[in-house]
Amino acid sequence: MKKFILLLPFLILFASCTTTYQSKATFPAADDLFITSGDGDITKPYTPVGQFIFMKSGFRIPLPLLGYLNMWDVDPDEVLKTEVYRKIREMGGDGLINMKISWTPPKDGIVGLGANGGYVLITGTVINR
């Protein structure tokens, strides 16, 4: 019993809650901007414009308790809507095929220590239909 009482403060200090993150990415209508994870059902021939690579990292202060503050966390849906769609159009394309999204969600760390805001990496081929 004495060992348990001595270990109790350490168990409380290093016990962390599990946080789950879920992001639902929404895509524009295919007539506006065609996005698919494969070649898609493109009936007309298309012209490849170039390869697309986009990465964004989030930030949290990795200090105790301050790591819980949501400073600049990365959300794939937000990144797609605000930056990726615009950059595809800037490249002169109206579609993105073979798209892959790699997302590491934000982490709270242990009592905020070692927290990070996650990152998202989006790759694909920009096309012009």
mmCIF file with all atom_site columns, N, CA, C and O in Angstrom, residues 84-110:
data_model
loop_
_atom_site.group_PDB
_atom_site.id
_atom_site.type_symbol
_atom_site.label_atom_id
_atom_site.label_alt_id
_atom_site.label_comp_id
_atom_site.label_asym_id
_atom_site.label_entity_id
_atom_site.label_seq_id
_atom_site.pdbx_PDB_ins_code
_atom_site.Cartn_x
_atom_site.Cartn_y
_atom_site.Cartn_z
_atom_site.occupancy
_atom_site.B_iso_or_equiv
_atom_site.pdbx_formal_charge
_atom_site.auth_seq_id
_atom_site.auth_comp_id
_atom_site.auth_asym_id
_atom_site.auth_atom_id
_atom_site.pdbx_PDB_model_num
ATOM 1   N N  . VAL A 1 84  ? -5.433  25.069 -50.955 1.00 0.00 ? 84  VAL A N  1
ATOM 2   C CA . VAL A 1 84  ? -5.170  24.117 -52.042 1.00 0.00 ? 84  VAL A CA 1
ATOM 3   C C  . VAL A 1 84  ? -5.987  24.451 -53.280 1.00 0.00 ? 84  VAL A C  1
ATOM 4   O O  . VAL A 1 84  ? -5.447  24.500 -54.392 1.00 0.00 ? 84  VAL A O  1
ATOM 5   N N  . TYR A 1 85  ? -7.291  24.688 -53.138 1.00 0.00 ? 85  TYR A N  1
ATOM 6   C CA . TYR A 1 85  ? -8.127  24.991 -54.296 1.00 0.00 ? 85  TYR A CA 1
ATOM 7   C C  . TYR A 1 85  ? -7.624  26.231 -55.029 1.00 0.00 ? 85  TYR A C  1
ATOM 8   O O  . TYR A 1 85  ? -7.591  26.273 -56.250 1.00 0.00 ? 85  TYR A O  1
ATOM 9   N N  . ARG A 1 86  ? -7.218  27.234 -54.268 1.00 0.00 ? 86  ARG A N  1
ATOM 10  C CA . ARG A 1 86  ? -6.714  28.480 -54.862 1.00 0.00 ? 86  ARG A CA 1
ATOM 11  C C  . ARG A 1 86  ? -5.411  28.220 -55.625 1.00 0.00 ? 86  ARG A C  1
ATOM 12  O O  . ARG A 1 86  ? -5.221  28.703 -56.738 1.00 0.00 ? 86  ARG A O  1
ATOM 13  N N  . LYS A 1 87  ? -4.512  27.412 -55.060 1.00 0.00 ? 87  LYS A N  1
ATOM 14  C CA . LYS A 1 87  ? -3.231  27.150 -55.704 1.00 0.00 ? 87  LYS A CA 1
ATOM 15  C C  . LYS A 1 87  ? -3.386  26.316 -56.974 1.00 0.00 ? 87  LYS A C  1
ATOM 16  O O  . LYS A 1 87  ? -2.642  26.495 -57.930 1.00 0.00 ? 87  LYS A O  1
ATOM 17  N N  . ILE A 1 88  ? -4.376  25.422 -56.991 1.00 0.00 ? 88  ILE A N  1
ATOM 18  C CA . ILE A 1 88  ? -4.638  24.649 -58.211 1.00 0.00 ? 88  ILE A CA 1
ATOM 19  C C  . ILE A 1 88  ? -5.056  25.589 -59.335 1.00 0.00 ? 88  ILE A C  1
ATOM 20  O O  . ILE A 1 88  ? -4.584  25.476 -60.464 1.00 0.00 ? 88  ILE A O  1
ATOM 21  N N  . ARG A 1 89  ? -5.917  26.535 -59.021 1.00 0.00 ? 89  ARG A N  1
ATOM 22  C CA . ARG A 1 89  ? -6.362  27.501 -60.041 1.00 0.00 ? 89  ARG A CA 1
ATOM 23  C C  . ARG A 1 89  ? -5.218  28.419 -60.466 1.00 0.00 ? 89  ARG A C  1
ATOM 24  O O  . ARG A 1 89  ? -5.125  28.806 -61.625 1.00 0.00 ? 89  ARG A O  1
ATOM 25  N N  . GLU A 1 90  ? -4.347  28.791 -59.511 1.00 0.00 ? 90  GLU A N  1
ATOM 26  C CA . GLU A 1 90  ? -3.199  29.638 -59.848 1.00 0.00 ? 90  GLU A CA 1
ATOM 27  C C  . GLU A 1 90  ? -2.247  28.935 -60.804 1.00 0.00 ? 90  GLU A C  1
ATOM 28  O O  . GLU A 1 90  ? -1.581  29.580 -61.611 1.00 0.00 ? 90  GLU A O  1
ATOM 29  N N  . MET A 1 91  ? -2.162  27.607 -60.709 1.00 0.00 ? 91  MET A N  1
ATOM 30  C CA . MET A 1 91  ? -1.302  26.835 -61.617 1.00 0.00 ? 91  MET A CA 1
ATOM 31  C C  . MET A 1 91  ? -1.927  26.724 -63.008 1.00 0.00 ? 91  MET A C  1
ATOM 32  O O  . MET A 1 91  ? -1.289  26.227 -63.928 1.00 0.00 ? 91  MET A O  1
ATOM 33  N N  . GLY A 1 92  ? -3.172  27.158 -63.163 1.00 0.00 ? 92  GLY A N  1
ATOM 34  C CA . GLY A 1 92  ? -3.846  27.091 -64.453 1.00 0.00 ? 92  GLY A CA 1
ATOM 35  C C  . GLY A 1 92  ? -4.633  25.815 -64.647 1.00 0.00 ? 92  GLY A C  1
ATOM 36  O O  . GLY A 1 92  ? -5.025  25.496 -65.762 1.00 0.00 ? 92  GLY A O  1
ATOM 37  N N  . GLY A 1 93  ? -4.890  25.097 -63.578 1.00 0.00 ? 93  GLY A N  1
ATOM 38  C CA . GLY A 1 93  ? -5.624  23.849 -63.682 1.00 0.00 ? 93  GLY A CA 1
ATOM 39  C C  . GLY A 1 93  ? -7.050  23.980 -63.183 1.00 0.00 ? 93  GLY A C  1
ATOM 40  O O  . GLY A 1 93  ? -7.413  24.942 -62.521 1.00 0.00 ? 93  GLY A O  1
ATOM 41  N N  . ASP A 1 94  ? -7.863  22.994 -63.552 1.00 0.00 ? 94  ASP A N  1
ATOM 42  C CA . ASP A 1 94  ? -9.225  22.935 -63.031 1.00 0.00 ? 94  ASP A CA 1
ATOM 43  C C  . ASP A 1 94  ? -9.523  21.553 -62.457 1.00 0.00 ? 94  ASP A C  1
ATOM 44  O O  . ASP A 1 94  ? -10.665 21.162 -62.322 1.00 0.00 ? 94  ASP A O  1
ATOM 45  N N  . GLY A 1 95  ? -8.460  20.821 -62.129 1.00 0.00 ? 95  GLY A N  1
ATOM 46  C CA . GLY A 1 95  ? -8.634  19.506 -61.528 1.00 0.00 ? 95  GLY A CA 1
ATOM 47  C C  . GLY A 1 95  ? -7.360  19.029 -60.858 1.00 0.00 ? 95  GLY A C  1
ATOM 48  O O  . GLY A 1 95  ? -6.261  19.498 -61.165 1.00 0.00 ? 95  GLY A O  1
ATOM 49  N N  . LEU A 1 96  ? -7.528  18.088 -59.944 1.00 0.00 ? 96  LEU A N  1
ATOM 50  C CA . LEU A 1 96  ? -6.403  17.467 -59.254 1.00 0.00 ? 96  LEU A CA 1
ATOM 51  C C  . LEU A 1 96  ? -6.692  15.970 -59.203 1.00 0.00 ? 96  LEU A C  1
ATOM 52  O O  . LEU A 1 96  ? -7.677  15.550 -58.596 1.00 0.00 ? 96  LEU A O  1
ATOM 53  N N  . ILE A 1 97  ? -5.852  15.183 -59.888 1.00 0.00 ? 97  ILE A N  1
ATOM 54  C CA . ILE A 1 97  ? -6.062  13.739 -59.894 1.00 0.00 ? 97  ILE A CA 1
ATOM 55  C C  . ILE A 1 97  ? -4.938  13.063 -59.110 1.00 0.00 ? 97  ILE A C  1
ATOM 56  O O  . ILE A 1 97  ? -3.910  13.683 -58.836 1.00 0.00 ? 97  ILE A O  1
ATOM 57  N N  . ASN A 1 98  ? -5.163  11.812 -58.764 1.00 0.00 ? 98  ASN A N  1
ATOM 58  C CA . ASN A 1 98  ? -4.202  11.031 -57.969 1.00 0.00 ? 98  ASN A CA 1
ATOM 59  C C  . ASN A 1 98  ? -3.834  11.746 -56.670 1.00 0.00 ? 98  ASN A C  1
ATOM 60  O O  . ASN A 1 98  ? -2.699  11.693 -56.229 1.00 0.00 ? 98  ASN A O  1
ATOM 61  N N  . MET A 1 99  ? -4.806  12.408 -56.073 1.00 0.00 ? 99  MET A N  1
ATOM 62  C CA . MET A 1 99  ? -4.557  13.154 -54.840 1.00 0.00 ? 99  MET A CA 1
ATOM 63  C C  . MET A 1 99  ? -4.364  12.204 -53.663 1.00 0.00 ? 99  MET A C  1
ATOM 64  O O  . MET A 1 99  ? -5.083  11.225 -53.516 1.00 0.00 ? 99  MET A O  1
ATOM 65  N N  . LYS A 1 100 ? -3.378  12.519 -52.855 1.00 0.00 ? 100 LYS A N  1
ATOM 66  C CA . LYS A 1 100 ? -3.128  11.778 -51.618 1.00 0.00 ? 100 LYS A CA 1
ATOM 67  C C  . LYS A 1 100 ? -3.017  12.786 -50.493 1.00 0.00 ? 100 LYS A C  1
ATOM 68  O O  . LYS A 1 100 ? -2.348  13.809 -50.624 1.00 0.00 ? 100 LYS A O  1
ATOM 69  N N  . ILE A 1 101 ? -3.683  12.483 -49.391 1.00 0.00 ? 101 ILE A N  1
ATOM 70  C CA . ILE A 1 101 ? -3.616  13.346 -48.208 1.00 0.00 ? 101 ILE A CA 1
ATOM 71  C C  . ILE A 1 101 ? -2.985  12.546 -47.084 1.00 0.00 ? 101 ILE A C  1
ATOM 72  O O  . ILE A 1 101 ? -3.467  11.475 -46.731 1.00 0.00 ? 101 ILE A O  1
ATOM 73  N N  . SER A 1 102 ? -1.920  13.065 -46.541 1.00 0.00 ? 102 SER A N  1
ATOM 74  C CA . SER A 1 102 ? -1.291  12.478 -45.364 1.00 0.00 ? 102 SER A CA 1
ATOM 75  C C  . SER A 1 102 ? -1.458  13.482 -44.233 1.00 0.00 ? 102 SER A C  1
ATOM 76  O O  . SER A 1 102 ? -0.965  14.610 -44.323 1.00 0.00 ? 102 SER A O  1
ATOM 77  N N  . TRP A 1 103 ? -2.148  13.075 -43.184 1.00 0.00 ? 103 TRP A N  1
ATOM 78  C CA . TRP A 1 103 ? -2.468  13.990 -42.095 1.00 0.00 ? 103 TRP A CA 1
ATOM 79  C C  . TRP A 1 103 ? -2.054  13.396 -40.770 1.00 0.00 ? 103 TRP A C  1
ATOM 80  O O  . TRP A 1 103 ? -2.404  12.262 -40.445 1.00 0.00 ? 103 TRP A O  1
ATOM 81  N N  . THR A 1 104 ? -1.301  14.147 -40.011 1.00 0.00 ? 104 THR A N  1
ATOM 82  C CA . THR A 1 104 ? -0.978  13.790 -38.637 1.00 0.00 ? 104 THR A CA 1
ATOM 83  C C  . THR A 1 104 ? -1.729  14.776 -37.754 1.00 0.00 ? 104 THR A C  1
ATOM 84  O O  . THR A 1 104 ? -1.461  15.978 -37.807 1.00 0.00 ? 104 THR A O  1
ATOM 85  N N  . PRO A 1 105 ? -2.696  14.289 -36.973 1.00 0.00 ? 105 PRO A N  1
ATOM 86  C CA . PRO A 1 105 ? -3.498  15.217 -36.175 1.00 0.00 ? 105 PRO A CA 1
ATOM 87  C C  . PRO A 1 105 ? -2.682  15.864 -35.063 1.00 0.00 ? 105 PRO A C  1
ATOM 88  O O  . PRO A 1 105 ? -1.621  15.365 -34.677 1.00 0.00 ? 105 PRO A O  1
ATOM 89  N N  . PRO A 1 106 ? -3.166  16.981 -34.537 1.00 0.00 ? 106 PRO A N  1
ATOM 90  C CA . PRO A 1 106 ? -2.498  17.640 -33.417 1.00 0.00 ? 106 PRO A CA 1
ATOM 91  C C  . PRO A 1 106 ? -2.435  16.722 -32.201 1.00 0.00 ? 106 PRO A C  1
ATOM 92  O O  . PRO A 1 106 ? -3.292  15.870 -32.015 1.00 0.00 ? 106 PRO A O  1
ATOM 93  N N  . LYS A 1 107 ? -1.395  16.910 -31.391 1.00 0.00 ? 107 LYS A N  1
ATOM 94  C CA . LYS A 1 107 ? -1.215  16.097 -30.187 1.00 0.00 ? 107 LYS A CA 1
ATOM 95  C C  . LYS A 1 107 ? -1.078  17.001 -28.970 1.00 0.00 ? 107 LYS A C  1
ATOM 96  O O  . LYS A 1 107 ? -0.416  18.029 -29.025 1.00 0.00 ? 107 LYS A O  1
ATOM 97  N N  . ASP A 1 108 ? -1.723  16.582 -27.883 1.00 0.00 ? 108 ASP A N  1
ATOM 98  C CA . ASP A 1 108 ? -1.658  17.349 -26.639 1.00 0.00 ? 108 ASP A CA 1
ATOM 99  C C  . ASP A 1 108 ? -0.380  17.090 -25.857 1.00 0.00 ? 108 ASP A C  1
ATOM 100 O O  . ASP A 1 108 ? -0.037  17.856 -24.970 1.00 0.00 ? 108 ASP A O  1
ATOM 101 N N  . GLY A 1 109 ? 0.319   16.003 -26.131 1.00 0.00 ? 109 GLY A N  1
ATOM 102 C CA . GLY A 1 109 ? 1.516   15.660 -25.385 1.00 0.00 ? 109 GLY A CA 1
ATOM 103 C C  . GLY A 1 109 ? 1.156   15.147 -24.001 1.00 0.00 ? 109 GLY A C  1
ATOM 104 O O  . GLY A 1 109 ? 0.018   14.775 -23.725 1.00 0.00 ? 109 GLY A O  1
ATOM 105 N N  . ILE A 1 110 ? 2.107   15.120 -23.128 1.00 0.00 ? 110 ILE A N  1
ATOM 106 C CA . ILE A 1 110 ? 1.897   14.686 -21.745 1.00 0.00 ? 110 ILE A CA 1
ATOM 107 C C  . ILE A 1 110 ? 1.768   15.942 -20.901 1.00 0.00 ? 110 ILE A C  1
ATOM 108 O O  . ILE A 1 110 ? 2.741   16.652 -20.684 1.00 0.00 ? 110 ILE A O  1
#
